Structure formats: C-alpha cells, structure tokens
mmCIF file of N, CA and C in Angstrom:
data_model
loop_
_atom_site.group_PDB
_atom_site.id
_atom_site.type_symbol
_atom_site.label_atom_id
_atom_site.label_comp_id
_atom_site.label_asym_id
_atom_site.label_seq_id
_atom_site.Cartn_x
_atom_site.Cartn_y
_atom_site.Cartn_z
ATOM 1 N N UNK A 46 -20.110 -24.397 -3.836
ATOM 2 C CA UNK A 46 -18.132 -25.232 -2.491
ATOM 3 C C UNK A 46 -18.493 -24.169 -1.337
ATOM 4 N N UNK A 47 -17.889 -25.176 -0.449
ATOM 5 C CA UNK A 47 -18.027 -24.489 0.984
ATOM 6 C C UNK A 47 -16.818 -23.242 0.682
ATOM 7 N N UNK A 48 -17.419 -22.031 1.936
ATOM 8 C CA UNK A 48 -15.631 -21.908 2.343
ATOM 9 C C UNK A 48 -14.721 -21.338 2.092
ATOM 10 N N UNK A 49 -14.394 -23.623 2.833
ATOM 11 C CA UNK A 49 -13.533 -23.874 3.091
ATOM 12 C C UNK A 49 -12.794 -24.520 2.312
ATOM 13 N N UNK A 50 -13.795 -24.916 0.957
ATOM 14 C CA UNK A 50 -13.009 -25.088 -0.300
ATOM 15 C C UNK A 50 -13.319 -24.702 -1.449
ATOM 16 N N UNK A 51 -13.204 -23.324 -0.979
ATOM 17 C CA UNK A 51 -14.087 -22.629 -2.444
ATOM 18 C C UNK A 51 -11.948 -22.431 -3.493
ATOM 19 N N UNK A 52 -13.029 -22.181 -3.910
ATOM 20 C CA UNK A 52 -10.700 -21.491 -4.955
ATOM 21 C C UNK A 52 -9.890 -20.187 -4.319
ATOM 22 N N UNK A 53 -8.761 -20.188 -3.976
ATOM 23 C CA UNK A 53 -8.613 -18.609 -3.258
ATOM 24 C C UNK A 53 -7.438 -18.643 -4.240
ATOM 25 N N UNK A 54 -7.399 -17.689 -4.882
ATOM 26 C CA UNK A 54 -6.560 -16.965 -6.059
ATOM 27 C C UNK A 54 -5.712 -14.871 -5.142
ATOM 28 N N UNK A 55 -5.320 -15.371 -5.751
ATOM 29 C CA UNK A 55 -4.747 -13.586 -5.487
ATOM 30 C C UNK A 55 -3.141 -13.443 -6.253
ATOM 31 N N UNK A 56 -3.402 -12.019 -5.923
ATOM 32 C CA UNK A 56 -1.346 -11.380 -6.670
ATOM 33 C C UNK A 56 -1.255 -10.576 -5.510
ATOM 34 N N UNK A 57 -0.003 -10.856 -4.707
ATOM 35 C CA UNK A 57 1.062 -9.638 -5.289
ATOM 36 C C UNK A 57 2.528 -9.314 -5.392
ATOM 37 N N UNK A 58 2.286 -7.336 -5.043
ATOM 38 C CA UNK A 58 2.998 -6.902 -5.312
ATOM 39 C C UNK A 58 4.406 -6.867 -4.531
ATOM 40 N N UNK A 59 4.871 -6.834 -5.844
ATOM 41 C CA UNK A 59 5.954 -6.017 -4.276
ATOM 42 C C UNK A 59 7.622 -5.230 -5.120
ATOM 43 N N UNK A 60 8.572 -3.826 -4.851
ATOM 44 C CA UNK A 60 9.644 -4.420 -4.188
ATOM 45 C C UNK A 60 10.751 -4.654 -4.287
ATOM 46 N N UNK A 61 11.813 -4.991 -5.406
ATOM 47 C CA UNK A 61 13.001 -6.001 -4.697
ATOM 48 C C UNK A 61 13.880 -4.705 -4.637
ATOM 49 N N UNK A 62 14.546 -4.453 -3.450
ATOM 50 C CA UNK A 62 16.865 -3.746 -4.381
ATOM 51 C C UNK A 62 16.944 -4.269 -5.169
ATOM 52 N N UNK A 63 17.096 -3.221 -5.442
ATOM 53 C CA UNK A 63 18.003 -3.093 -7.003
ATOM 54 C C UNK A 63 19.738 -4.396 -7.230
ATOM 55 N N UNK A 64 19.822 -4.150 -5.911
ATOM 56 C CA UNK A 64 21.357 -4.803 -5.664
ATOM 57 C C UNK A 64 20.408 -6.411 -5.815
ATOM 58 N N UNK A 65 19.602 -7.049 -5.593
ATOM 59 C CA UNK A 65 18.963 -7.632 -5.411
ATOM 60 C C UNK A 65 18.449 -8.363 -6.028
ATOM 61 N N UNK A 66 18.197 -8.155 -7.622
ATOM 62 C CA UNK A 66 17.086 -8.272 -8.463
ATOM 63 C C UNK A 66 17.571 -9.430 -8.881
ATOM 64 N N UNK A 67 18.709 -9.922 -9.201
ATOM 65 C CA UNK A 67 19.399 -11.107 -9.444
ATOM 66 C C UNK A 67 18.896 -12.630 -8.423
ATOM 67 N N UNK A 68 19.119 -12.083 -7.821
ATOM 68 C CA UNK A 68 19.043 -13.285 -6.386
ATOM 69 C C UNK A 68 17.523 -13.461 -6.295
ATOM 70 N N UNK A 69 16.747 -12.443 -6.260
ATOM 71 C CA UNK A 69 14.915 -12.729 -5.824
ATOM 72 C C UNK A 69 14.575 -13.624 -7.147
ATOM 73 N N UNK A 70 15.084 -12.677 -8.942
ATOM 74 C CA UNK A 70 14.730 -14.159 -9.685
ATOM 75 C C UNK A 70 15.417 -15.311 -9.718
ATOM 76 N N UNK A 71 16.458 -15.349 -9.272
ATOM 77 C CA UNK A 71 17.278 -17.282 -9.126
ATOM 78 C C UNK A 71 15.957 -17.815 -8.179
ATOM 79 N N UNK A 72 15.923 -16.857 -7.118
ATOM 80 C CA UNK A 72 15.009 -17.599 -6.375
ATOM 81 C C UNK A 72 13.857 -18.020 -6.560
ATOM 82 N N UNK A 73 12.556 -17.042 -7.282
ATOM 83 C CA UNK A 73 11.570 -16.884 -7.916
ATOM 84 C C UNK A 73 11.397 -18.252 -8.431
ATOM 85 N N UNK A 74 12.599 -17.935 -9.550
ATOM 86 C CA UNK A 74 12.765 -19.477 -10.134
ATOM 87 C C UNK A 74 12.750 -21.125 -9.996
ATOM 88 N N UNK A 75 13.616 -20.433 -9.383
ATOM 89 C CA UNK A 75 12.735 -22.054 -8.314
ATOM 90 C C UNK A 75 12.228 -22.576 -7.245
ATOM 91 N N UNK A 76 11.555 -21.282 -6.639
ATOM 92 C CA UNK A 76 9.787 -21.455 -5.937
ATOM 93 C C UNK A 76 9.213 -21.838 -7.005
ATOM 94 N N UNK A 77 9.240 -21.185 -8.386
ATOM 95 C CA UNK A 77 7.818 -21.937 -9.277
ATOM 96 C C UNK A 77 8.427 -23.291 -9.593
ATOM 97 N N UNK A 78 9.115 -23.003 -10.085
ATOM 98 C CA UNK A 78 10.028 -24.462 -10.255
ATOM 99 C C UNK A 78 9.204 -26.019 -9.622
ATOM 100 N N UNK A 79 8.847 -25.206 -8.057
ATOM 101 C CA UNK A 79 9.316 -26.775 -7.247
ATOM 102 C C UNK A 79 7.357 -27.125 -7.684
ATOM 103 N N UNK A 80 7.101 -25.269 -7.187
ATOM 104 C CA UNK A 80 5.797 -25.216 -6.766
ATOM 105 C C UNK A 80 4.458 -26.621 -8.088
ATOM 106 N N UNK A 81 4.982 -26.099 -9.348
ATOM 107 C CA UNK A 81 4.733 -27.103 -10.796
ATOM 108 C C UNK A 81 4.874 -27.948 -10.790
ATOM 109 N N UNK A 82 6.220 -28.937 -9.515
ATOM 110 C CA UNK A 82 6.902 -30.084 -10.384
ATOM 111 C C UNK A 82 6.017 -30.762 -9.230
ATOM 112 N N UNK A 83 5.451 -30.611 -7.639
ATOM 113 C CA UNK A 83 5.014 -31.354 -6.076
ATOM 114 C C UNK A 83 4.006 -30.376 -5.678
ATOM 115 N N UNK A 84 3.486 -29.368 -6.606
ATOM 116 C CA UNK A 84 1.922 -28.798 -5.924
ATOM 117 C C UNK A 84 0.787 -28.889 -6.753
ATOM 118 N N UNK A 85 0.412 -30.323 -6.990
ATOM 119 C CA UNK A 85 -0.984 -30.267 -7.397
ATOM 120 C C UNK A 85 -2.174 -29.409 -7.512
ATOM 121 N N UNK A 86 -2.196 -29.057 -5.995
ATOM 122 C CA UNK A 86 -3.250 -27.627 -6.285
ATOM 123 C C UNK A 86 -3.610 -26.980 -5.969
ATOM 124 N N UNK A 87 -1.802 -26.813 -6.501
ATOM 125 C CA UNK A 87 -1.724 -25.643 -7.124
ATOM 126 C C UNK A 87 -1.763 -25.017 -8.147
ATOM 127 N N UNK A 88 -2.721 -24.678 -8.757
ATOM 128 C CA UNK A 88 -3.528 -24.492 -9.673
ATOM 129 C C UNK A 88 -2.999 -23.309 -10.901
ATOM 130 N N UNK A 89 -2.341 -21.853 -10.182
ATOM 131 C CA UNK A 89 -1.269 -20.609 -11.130
ATOM 132 C C UNK A 89 -0.620 -20.348 -9.766
ATOM 133 N N UNK A 90 1.066 -20.576 -10.321
ATOM 134 C CA UNK A 90 1.622 -19.295 -9.281
ATOM 135 C C UNK A 90 2.822 -19.432 -10.798
ATOM 136 N N UNK A 91 3.218 -17.994 -10.536
ATOM 137 C CA UNK A 91 3.906 -17.387 -11.802
ATOM 138 C C UNK A 91 3.803 -16.002 -11.071
ATOM 139 N N UNK A 92 5.397 -15.494 -11.440
ATOM 140 C CA UNK A 92 6.291 -14.612 -11.426
ATOM 141 C C UNK A 92 6.171 -13.828 -12.491
ATOM 142 N N UNK A 93 5.623 -12.367 -12.540
ATOM 143 C CA UNK A 93 6.116 -11.604 -12.840
ATOM 144 C C UNK A 93 6.825 -10.785 -12.883
ATOM 145 N N UNK A 94 7.784 -10.256 -13.953
ATOM 146 C CA UNK A 94 7.898 -8.840 -13.727
ATOM 147 C C UNK A 94 6.909 -7.543 -13.846
ATOM 148 N N UNK A 95 6.543 -6.487 -13.297
ATOM 149 C CA UNK A 95 5.951 -5.116 -13.768
ATOM 150 C C UNK A 95 7.377 -4.000 -14.220
ATOM 151 N N UNK A 96 5.909 -3.251 -15.334
ATOM 152 C CA UNK A 96 6.871 -2.227 -15.984
ATOM 153 C C UNK A 96 7.515 -0.902 -14.769
ATOM 154 N N UNK A 97 7.537 -0.910 -14.011
ATOM 155 C CA UNK A 97 7.993 -0.165 -13.392
ATOM 156 C C UNK A 97 9.568 -1.039 -12.514
ATOM 157 N N UNK A 98 10.682 -0.068 -12.318
ATOM 158 C CA UNK A 98 11.852 -0.792 -12.254
ATOM 159 C C UNK A 98 11.272 -1.010 -10.878
ATOM 160 N N UNK A 99 11.384 -2.316 -11.172
ATOM 161 C CA UNK A 99 12.662 -3.493 -9.045
ATOM 162 C C UNK A 99 11.079 -3.940 -8.929
ATOM 163 N N UNK A 100 10.380 -3.493 -9.702
ATOM 164 C CA UNK A 100 8.623 -3.927 -9.354
ATOM 165 C C UNK A 100 8.011 -5.629 -10.418
ATOM 166 N N UNK A 101 7.978 -6.188 -9.364
ATOM 167 C CA UNK A 101 7.424 -7.810 -9.424
ATOM 168 C C UNK A 101 5.926 -7.492 -8.706
ATOM 169 N N UNK A 102 5.728 -9.047 -9.666
ATOM 170 C CA UNK A 102 4.627 -9.353 -8.935
ATOM 171 C C UNK A 102 4.283 -11.092 -9.069
ATOM 172 N N UNK A 103 3.368 -11.737 -7.720
ATOM 173 C CA UNK A 103 3.541 -13.287 -8.152
ATOM 174 C C UNK A 103 1.383 -13.369 -8.326
ATOM 175 N N UNK A 104 1.251 -14.177 -9.010
ATOM 176 C CA UNK A 104 -0.287 -14.393 -9.303
ATOM 177 C C UNK A 104 -0.821 -15.764 -8.392
ATOM 178 N N UNK A 105 -1.316 -15.484 -7.762
ATOM 179 C CA UNK A 105 -1.596 -17.445 -7.122
ATOM 180 C C UNK A 105 -2.848 -17.872 -6.964
ATOM 181 N N UNK A 106 -2.734 -19.171 -7.215
ATOM 182 C CA UNK A 106 -4.224 -19.957 -7.379
ATOM 183 C C UNK A 106 -4.371 -21.109 -6.847
ATOM 184 N N UNK A 107 -5.736 -20.785 -5.748
ATOM 185 C CA UNK A 107 -5.425 -22.240 -5.492
ATOM 186 C C UNK A 107 -6.271 -23.123 -5.390
ATOM 187 N N UNK A 108 -6.658 -24.546 -5.878
ATOM 188 C CA UNK A 108 -8.591 -25.319 -5.378
ATOM 189 C C UNK A 108 -8.581 -25.075 -4.109
ATOM 190 N N UNK A 109 -8.111 -24.533 -3.245
ATOM 191 C CA UNK A 109 -8.557 -23.826 -1.979
ATOM 192 C C UNK A 109 -7.664 -23.401 -0.455
ATOM 193 N N UNK A 110 -8.449 -23.279 0.161
ATOM 194 C CA UNK A 110 -7.650 -22.156 0.921
ATOM 195 C C UNK A 110 -6.422 -23.500 2.115
ATOM 196 N N UNK A 111 -7.141 -24.632 2.380
ATOM 197 C CA UNK A 111 -6.329 -25.174 3.149
ATOM 198 C C UNK A 111 -5.038 -26.084 1.512
ATOM 199 N N UNK A 112 -4.983 -25.779 0.411
ATOM 200 C CA UNK A 112 -3.772 -25.759 -1.028
ATOM 201 C C UNK A 112 -3.261 -24.577 -0.324
ATOM 202 N N UNK A 113 -2.587 -23.953 -0.445
ATOM 203 C CA UNK A 113 -2.554 -22.768 0.445
ATOM 204 C C UNK A 113 -1.943 -22.358 1.286
ATOM 205 N N UNK A 114 -2.436 -23.463 2.113
ATOM 206 C CA UNK A 114 -1.599 -23.943 3.662
ATOM 207 C C UNK A 114 -0.669 -24.888 2.859
ATOM 208 N N UNK A 115 -1.180 -25.801 2.807
ATOM 209 C CA UNK A 115 -0.476 -26.739 2.731
ATOM 210 C C UNK A 115 1.225 -26.045 1.963
ATOM 211 N N UNK A 116 1.243 -25.226 0.544
ATOM 212 C CA UNK A 116 2.114 -24.582 0.366
ATOM 213 C C UNK A 116 2.926 -23.831 0.294
ATOM 214 N N UNK A 117 2.187 -22.986 1.140
ATOM 215 C CA UNK A 117 3.227 -22.016 2.941
ATOM 216 C C UNK A 117 3.927 -23.322 3.641
ATOM 217 N N UNK A 118 3.655 -24.772 3.821
ATOM 218 C CA UNK A 118 4.283 -24.753 4.534
ATOM 219 C C UNK A 118 4.860 -26.810 4.910
ATOM 220 N N UNK A 119 5.154 -26.764 2.647
ATOM 221 C CA UNK A 119 5.911 -27.113 2.455
ATOM 222 C C UNK A 119 7.843 -27.012 2.290
ATOM 223 N N UNK A 120 7.790 -27.821 2.844
ATOM 224 C CA UNK A 120 10.622 -27.836 2.606
ATOM 225 C C UNK A 120 10.654 -27.049 1.736
ATOM 226 N N UNK A 121 9.786 -26.870 0.400
ATOM 227 C CA UNK A 121 10.633 -25.912 -0.915
ATOM 228 C C UNK A 121 10.320 -25.111 -0.480
ATOM 229 N N UNK A 122 9.501 -24.276 0.175
ATOM 230 C CA UNK A 122 8.616 -22.897 0.568
ATOM 231 C C UNK A 122 9.574 -22.032 1.894
ATOM 232 N N UNK A 123 9.663 -22.996 2.810
ATOM 233 C CA UNK A 123 10.447 -22.121 3.152
ATOM 234 C C UNK A 123 11.873 -22.612 3.845
ATOM 235 N N UNK A 124 12.255 -23.875 2.374
ATOM 236 C CA UNK A 124 13.500 -23.084 2.341
ATOM 237 C C UNK A 124 13.364 -21.864 1.201
ATOM 238 N N UNK A 125 13.166 -21.759 0.528
ATOM 239 C CA UNK A 125 13.187 -20.762 -0.497
ATOM 240 C C UNK A 125 12.569 -18.956 -0.251
ATOM 241 N N UNK A 126 10.924 -19.287 0.655
ATOM 242 C CA UNK A 126 10.956 -17.413 0.578
ATOM 243 C C UNK A 126 11.039 -17.010 1.898
ATOM 244 N N UNK A 127 11.974 -16.968 2.680
ATOM 245 C CA UNK A 127 12.040 -16.362 3.817
ATOM 246 C C UNK A 127 14.090 -15.792 2.516
ATOM 247 N N UNK A 128 14.756 -16.359 1.396
ATOM 248 C CA UNK A 128 15.957 -15.413 0.751
ATOM 249 C C UNK A 128 14.615 -14.336 -0.521
ATOM 250 N N UNK A 129 12.993 -14.674 -0.756
ATOM 251 C CA UNK A 129 12.502 -13.761 -1.546
ATOM 252 C C UNK A 129 12.349 -12.943 -0.556
ATOM 253 N N UNK A 130 11.975 -13.462 0.623
ATOM 254 C CA UNK A 130 11.460 -11.892 1.719
ATOM 255 C C UNK A 130 12.136 -10.611 1.653
ATOM 256 N N UNK A 131 13.831 -11.471 2.076
ATOM 257 C CA UNK A 131 15.065 -10.764 1.903
ATOM 258 C C UNK A 131 15.179 -9.603 1.121
ATOM 259 N N UNK A 132 15.475 -10.264 0.019
ATOM 260 C CA UNK A 132 14.988 -9.900 -1.500
ATOM 261 C C UNK A 132 13.867 -7.700 -1.364
ATOM 262 N N UNK A 133 13.050 -7.889 -0.883
ATOM 263 C CA UNK A 133 12.801 -6.862 -0.984
ATOM 264 C C UNK A 133 12.478 -6.390 -0.330
ATOM 265 N N UNK A 134 12.236 -4.773 -0.823
ATOM 266 C CA UNK A 134 12.317 -3.581 -0.257
ATOM 267 C C UNK A 134 10.795 -2.478 0.104
ATOM 268 N N UNK A 135 10.712 -2.982 1.435
ATOM 269 C CA UNK A 135 9.679 -2.699 2.347
ATOM 270 C C UNK A 135 8.596 -4.028 1.643
ATOM 271 N N UNK A 136 6.557 -3.826 2.339
ATOM 272 C CA UNK A 136 6.094 -5.427 2.775
ATOM 273 C C UNK A 136 5.975 -5.524 0.916
ATOM 274 N N UNK A 137 4.971 -6.639 1.027
ATOM 275 C CA UNK A 137 4.532 -6.694 0.016
ATOM 276 C C UNK A 137 2.845 -6.489 -0.102
ATOM 277 N N UNK A 138 2.490 -6.440 -1.063
ATOM 278 C CA UNK A 138 0.583 -5.810 -0.784
ATOM 279 C C UNK A 138 0.035 -6.996 -2.096
ATOM 280 N N UNK A 139 -1.268 -7.934 -1.200
ATOM 281 C CA UNK A 139 -0.955 -9.281 -1.494
ATOM 282 C C UNK A 139 -3.016 -8.168 -1.782
ATOM 283 N N UNK A 140 -3.793 -9.130 -3.107
ATOM 284 C CA UNK A 140 -5.173 -8.653 -2.697
ATOM 285 C C UNK A 140 -5.609 -9.937 -3.871
ATOM 286 N N UNK A 141 -6.487 -10.354 -3.100
ATOM 287 C CA UNK A 141 -7.253 -11.605 -3.447
ATOM 288 C C UNK A 141 -8.615 -11.334 -4.307
ATOM 289 N N UNK A 142 -8.237 -11.727 -5.777
ATOM 290 C CA UNK A 142 -8.982 -11.942 -6.628
ATOM 291 C C UNK A 142 -10.238 -13.245 -6.520
ATOM 292 N N UNK A 143 -12.067 -12.502 -7.034
ATOM 293 C CA UNK A 143 -12.559 -13.278 -6.456
ATOM 294 C C UNK A 143 -13.177 -13.840 -8.015
ATOM 295 N N UNK A 144 -13.778 -14.147 -8.863
ATOM 296 C CA UNK A 144 -14.388 -14.560 -9.446
ATOM 297 C C UNK A 144 -15.536 -13.905 -9.551
ATOM 298 N N UNK A 145 -15.740 -13.178 -10.825
ATOM 299 C CA UNK A 145 -17.175 -12.400 -11.500
ATOM 300 C C UNK A 145 -18.918 -12.701 -10.567
ATOM 301 N N UNK A 146 -18.351 -14.093 -11.258
ATOM 302 C CA UNK A 146 -19.457 -15.054 -10.628
ATOM 303 C C UNK A 146 -19.326 -15.646 -10.062
ATOM 304 N N UNK A 147 -20.584 -16.252 -8.228
ATOM 305 C CA UNK A 147 -20.019 -17.200 -7.123
ATOM 306 C C UNK A 147 -20.565 -18.732 -8.139
#
C-alpha cells in the first residue's frame, strides 16, 4: 500500500467538563450511529469512557487517509463535532497507531 492509501488509525483522549458529560455522551452516540450507517470506509469508530473521572477516548480507523478526510467532511460530522468540542475541558490528544508489521 502506498502512504496515501495506507490504513489510518488513531486514539484521541479527552477530558469533558463535568456539567457537559450527558451532552457529550448524547452527541458521541449520535455521531457513532451516523458513522456506522453511512461511512463504509470507516473500519472502527468507537467512544469509550476511561477510568479517570470525566475522561473519554475515541478509537478511529479508516481504510485510508482519504477516508478520514471524507469522514471529517460529512454533513453529520460537521453538524455534531462542534458540540462535542464545546463539551471538552481543554484540548484532546491524538495518538496515531501503526501496525506492528508493515
């Protein structure tokens, strides 16, 4: 696979404002449902609650860098992502995941 078509995977960790947790969970569930229904090139898209208070993560994996770009340009992402970001207490941290073997 070329770099342009190689699978792209990452985990993003974030802290959510305590008073915004319910809204964050509602939006995360709504976005996850839309991604699973409408984005066949999204292989994994799953939010998790971490074991520290108000901490969450999302694991995302796409068939390619282009698929991740397309995900960010869907109507559902554009509609729901700003609300998710508004719930955050500080920036999120994204860590890219590479396979053990090329």
